[in-house]
Amino acid sequence: MKSSGLKIGAFVLIAALIAIGGKIIATTPFFSDTETSAGNTLQVSDIFPQSAPLYNSNPYTCSGGASNTAGPTFGSVVIGKDNGKVIVDATLQGATASSTYDIWVNQDPGGCPLSQPTAPGALTTNSSGNGTAHVEVNLVSGATKFWISAVGGGQVLRSTAVSF
């Protein structure tokens, strides 16, 4: 009796190990195919808007946006593109109170540096230095990097660039 109980227990254990091994083998390609997974991730990132912080940074590069990123941030910008447009939602936080800011939408290559603001006076901050602006501009053909400047209130607030 004891011998048959051990045989049944051993059989159950072996069957369980085989089932677990089969599950591991069946799911390995799904979870370890990094080429397919990375490709899917990169494709999706081109669809969704991207966010970047705003810095008080006078220096910039056309390909990177704000160069001086050591200090505090003054809000953020969400940049997306859709149907030949660049869509910008800027949020200033803790900027100069009760001030008007021009928004400059930079696109690289082809739309940087700009000679005039994209949206003059587009954003006015409240008494706490907070404000928002929504700006849409035509997409520059071939541009892959996008960033903004918010100029006003004695500040030059620039975002770092996002890539699409």
C-alpha positions as a LaTeX table, in Angstrom:
\begin{tabular}{lrrr}
\hline
Residue & $x$ (\AA) & $y$ (\AA) & $z$ (\AA) \\
\hline
Met1 & 0.00 & 0.00 & 0.00 \\
Lys2 & 2.80 & 2.34 & 0.94 \\
Ser3 & 4.60 & 1.57 & $-2.32$ \\
Ser4 & 1.56 & 2.36 & $-4.51$ \\
Gly5 & 1.03 & 5.65 & $-2.63$ \\
Leu6 & 4.62 & 6.65 & $-3.37$ \\
Lys7 & 4.20 & 5.71 & $-7.04$ \\
Ile8 & 1.05 & 7.84 & $-7.33$ \\
Gly9 & 2.75 & 10.75 & $-5.54$ \\
Ala10 & 5.79 & 10.49 & $-7.83$ \\
Phe11 & 3.50 & 10.34 & $-10.88$ \\
Val12 & 1.61 & 13.48 & $-9.76$ \\
Leu13 & 4.89 & 15.31 & $-9.10$ \\
Ile14 & 6.32 & 14.37 & $-12.50$ \\
Ala15 & 3.08 & 15.35 & $-14.27$ \\
Ala16 & 3.10 & 18.74 & $-12.50$ \\
Leu17 & 6.74 & 19.38 & $-13.46$ \\
Ile18 & 6.02 & 18.48 & $-17.09$ \\
Ala19 & 3.01 & 20.85 & $-17.13$ \\
Ile20 & 5.05 & 23.71 & $-15.64$ \\
Gly21 & 7.88 & 23.07 & $-18.10$ \\
Gly22 & 5.41 & 23.12 & $-20.98$ \\
Lys23 & 4.02 & 26.48 & $-19.84$ \\
Ile24 & 7.53 & 27.94 & $-19.61$ \\
Ile25 & 8.42 & 26.70 & $-23.08$ \\
Ala26 & 5.14 & 28.00 & $-24.53$ \\
Thr27 & 5.50 & 31.52 & $-23.05$ \\
Thr28 & 9.24 & 32.05 & $-23.57$ \\
Pro29 & 8.93 & 33.36 & $-27.17$ \\
Phe30 & 6.18 & 35.76 & $-26.11$ \\
Phe31 & 8.15 & 37.35 & $-23.27$ \\
Ser32 & 11.67 & 37.19 & $-24.70$ \\
Asp33 & 11.23 & 38.44 & $-28.26$ \\
Thr34 & 12.89 & 41.79 & $-27.63$ \\
Glu35 & 13.14 & 42.72 & $-31.29$ \\
Thr36 & 9.37 & 42.57 & $-31.75$ \\
Ser37 & 8.67 & 44.13 & $-28.36$ \\
Ala38 & 11.10 & 47.02 & $-28.84$ \\
Gly39 & 9.72 & 47.65 & $-32.33$ \\
Asn40 & 6.18 & 47.80 & $-31.01$ \\
Thr41 & 7.18 & 50.19 & $-28.22$ \\
Leu42 & 8.94 & 52.54 & $-30.61$ \\
Gln43 & 6.01 & 52.53 & $-33.02$ \\
Val44 & 3.59 & 53.44 & $-30.25$ \\
Ser45 & 5.78 & 56.29 & $-28.95$ \\
Asp46 & 5.44 & 58.06 & $-32.31$ \\
Ile47 & 1.67 & 58.19 & $-31.87$ \\
Phe48 & 1.31 & 59.64 & $-28.39$ \\
Pro49 & 2.21 & 63.19 & $-27.28$ \\
Gln50 & 5.36 & 63.57 & $-25.21$ \\
Ser51 & 6.06 & 65.77 & $-22.21$ \\
Ala52 & 9.14 & 67.87 & $-21.43$ \\
Pro53 & 10.01 & 70.17 & $-18.50$ \\
Leu54 & 10.49 & 73.94 & $-18.86$ \\
Tyr55 & 13.72 & 75.52 & $-17.60$ \\
Asn56 & 14.83 & 79.14 & $-17.24$ \\
Ser57 & 17.44 & 78.71 & $-19.95$ \\
Asn58 & 18.58 & 81.41 & $-22.34$ \\
Pro59 & 21.05 & 79.08 & $-24.13$ \\
Tyr60 & 19.64 & 76.40 & $-26.43$ \\
Thr61 & 20.46 & 74.12 & $-29.33$ \\
Cys62 & 18.04 & 73.53 & $-32.20$ \\
Ser63 & 18.30 & 69.76 & $-31.80$ \\
Gly64 & 18.07 & 69.67 & $-27.99$ \\
Gly65 & 16.13 & 72.73 & $-26.81$ \\
Ala66 & 17.09 & 74.11 & $-23.40$ \\
Ser67 & 20.81 & 73.86 & $-22.67$ \\
Asn68 & 20.79 & 75.04 & $-19.05$ \\
Thr69 & 18.79 & 72.32 & $-17.26$ \\
Ala70 & 20.52 & 72.51 & $-13.87$ \\
Gly71 & 18.01 & 74.80 & $-12.18$ \\
Pro72 & 14.39 & 74.37 & $-11.13$ \\
Thr73 & 11.60 & 73.67 & $-13.60$ \\
Phe74 & 8.80 & 76.12 & $-14.34$ \\
Gly75 & 6.13 & 73.73 & $-15.56$ \\
Ser76 & 6.05 & 71.52 & $-18.61$ \\
Val77 & 4.89 & 71.20 & $-22.18$ \\
Val78 & 3.10 & 68.35 & $-23.93$ \\
Ile79 & 3.93 & 68.17 & $-27.63$ \\
Gly80 & 2.17 & 65.96 & $-30.15$ \\
Lys81 & 1.60 & 65.85 & $-33.86$ \\
Asp82 & $-1.51$ & 65.00 & $-35.82$ \\
Asn83 & $-2.66$ & 65.51 & $-39.41$ \\
Gly84 & 0.25 & 67.75 & $-40.38$ \\
Lys85 & 0.05 & 69.86 & $-37.22$ \\
Val86 & 2.28 & 70.20 & $-34.15$ \\
Ile87 & 0.04 & 70.47 & $-31.09$ \\
Val88 & 1.44 & 72.19 & $-28.00$ \\
Asp89 & $-0.08$ & 72.40 & $-24.52$ \\
Ala90 & 2.16 & 74.51 & $-22.28$ \\
Thr91 & 1.71 & 74.78 & $-18.52$ \\
Leu92 & 3.75 & 77.36 & $-16.61$ \\
Gln93 & 4.09 & 76.92 & $-12.84$ \\
Gly94 & 5.87 & 79.38 & $-10.59$ \\
Ala95 & 6.80 & 81.71 & $-13.45$ \\
Thr96 & 6.61 & 85.51 & $-13.14$ \\
Ala97 & 3.20 & 86.46 & $-11.73$ \\
Ser98 & 0.65 & 88.34 & $-13.84$ \\
Ser99 & 2.86 & 88.31 & $-16.95$ \\
Thr100 & 2.26 & 87.64 & $-20.63$ \\
Tyr101 & 4.44 & 85.12 & $-22.47$ \\
Asp102 & 5.00 & 84.63 & $-26.20$ \\
Ile103 & 5.16 & 80.99 & $-27.27$ \\
Trp104 & 7.78 & 79.92 & $-29.82$ \\
Val105 & 7.38 & 76.41 & $-31.30$ \\
Asn106 & 10.74 & 75.18 & $-32.61$ \\
Gln107 & 11.05 & 72.31 & $-35.09$ \\
Asp108 & 14.37 & 70.79 & $-36.11$ \\
Pro109 & 15.51 & 70.49 & $-38.80$ \\
Gly110 & 13.83 & 73.25 & $-40.77$ \\
Gly111 & 12.09 & 75.46 & $-38.20$ \\
Cys112 & 14.81 & 76.64 & $-35.83$ \\
Pro113 & 15.88 & 79.27 & $-34.98$ \\
Leu114 & 12.72 & 81.32 & $-35.44$ \\
Ser115 & 12.70 & 85.02 & $-36.31$ \\
Gln116 & 9.41 & 85.78 & $-34.52$ \\
Pro117 & 7.10 & 84.18 & $-31.94$ \\
Thr118 & 4.73 & 81.48 & $-33.14$ \\
Ala119 & 1.95 & 82.72 & $-30.84$ \\
Pro120 & 2.55 & 86.24 & $-29.47$ \\
Gly121 & 0.91 & 86.83 & $-26.08$ \\
Ala122 & $-0.55$ & 83.32 & $-26.01$ \\
Leu123 & $-0.11$ & 82.78 & $-22.28$ \\
Thr124 & $-0.83$ & 85.01 & $-19.28$ \\
Thr125 & 0.08 & 83.88 & $-15.78$ \\
Asn126 & $-2.07$ & 84.45 & $-12.72$ \\
Ser127 & $-0.97$ & 86.00 & $-9.41$ \\
Ser128 & 0.85 & 82.74 & $-8.55$ \\
Gly129 & 2.77 & 82.63 & $-11.84$ \\
Asn130 & 0.69 & 79.78 & $-13.27$ \\
Gly131 & $-0.89$ & 79.68 & $-16.72$ \\
Thr132 & $-1.66$ & 77.49 & $-19.71$ \\
Ala133 & $-1.66$ & 77.85 & $-23.49$ \\
His134 & $-2.75$ & 75.67 & $-26.40$ \\
Val135 & $-1.00$ & 76.31 & $-29.73$ \\
Glu136 & $-1.20$ & 74.47 & $-33.06$ \\
Val137 & 1.22 & 75.09 & $-35.93$ \\
Asn138 & 1.90 & 73.45 & $-39.27$ \\
Leu139 & 4.42 & 70.63 & $-39.16$ \\
Val140 & 7.69 & 71.48 & $-40.92$ \\
Ser141 & 8.43 & 68.74 & $-43.45$ \\
Gly142 & 11.29 & 66.54 & $-42.23$ \\
Ala143 & 11.29 & 67.89 & $-38.66$ \\
Thr144 & 11.91 & 65.22 & $-36.01$ \\
Lys145 & 12.68 & 67.26 & $-32.86$ \\
Phe146 & 10.28 & 69.71 & $-31.22$ \\
Trp147 & 10.51 & 72.13 & $-28.27$ \\
Ile148 & 9.13 & 75.46 & $-27.11$ \\
Ser149 & 10.24 & 78.75 & $-25.65$ \\
Ala150 & 7.94 & 80.82 & $-23.44$ \\
Val151 & 9.34 & 84.35 & $-23.40$ \\
Gly152 & 7.96 & 87.00 & $-21.04$ \\
Gly153 & 7.99 & 88.25 & $-17.47$ \\
Gly154 & 11.75 & 88.77 & $-17.66$ \\
Gln155 & 12.26 & 85.03 & $-18.29$ \\
Val156 & 13.15 & 82.78 & $-21.19$ \\
Leu157 & 11.61 & 79.41 & $-20.34$ \\
Arg158 & 12.62 & 76.62 & $-22.70$ \\
Ser159 & 11.73 & 72.96 & $-22.86$ \\
Thr160 & 14.04 & 70.17 & $-23.78$ \\
Ala161 & 13.30 & 68.64 & $-27.19$ \\
Val162 & 11.05 & 65.66 & $-27.79$ \\
Ser163 & 11.49 & 63.43 & $-30.84$ \\
Phe164 & 8.93 & 61.96 & $-33.20$ \\
\hline
\end{tabular}
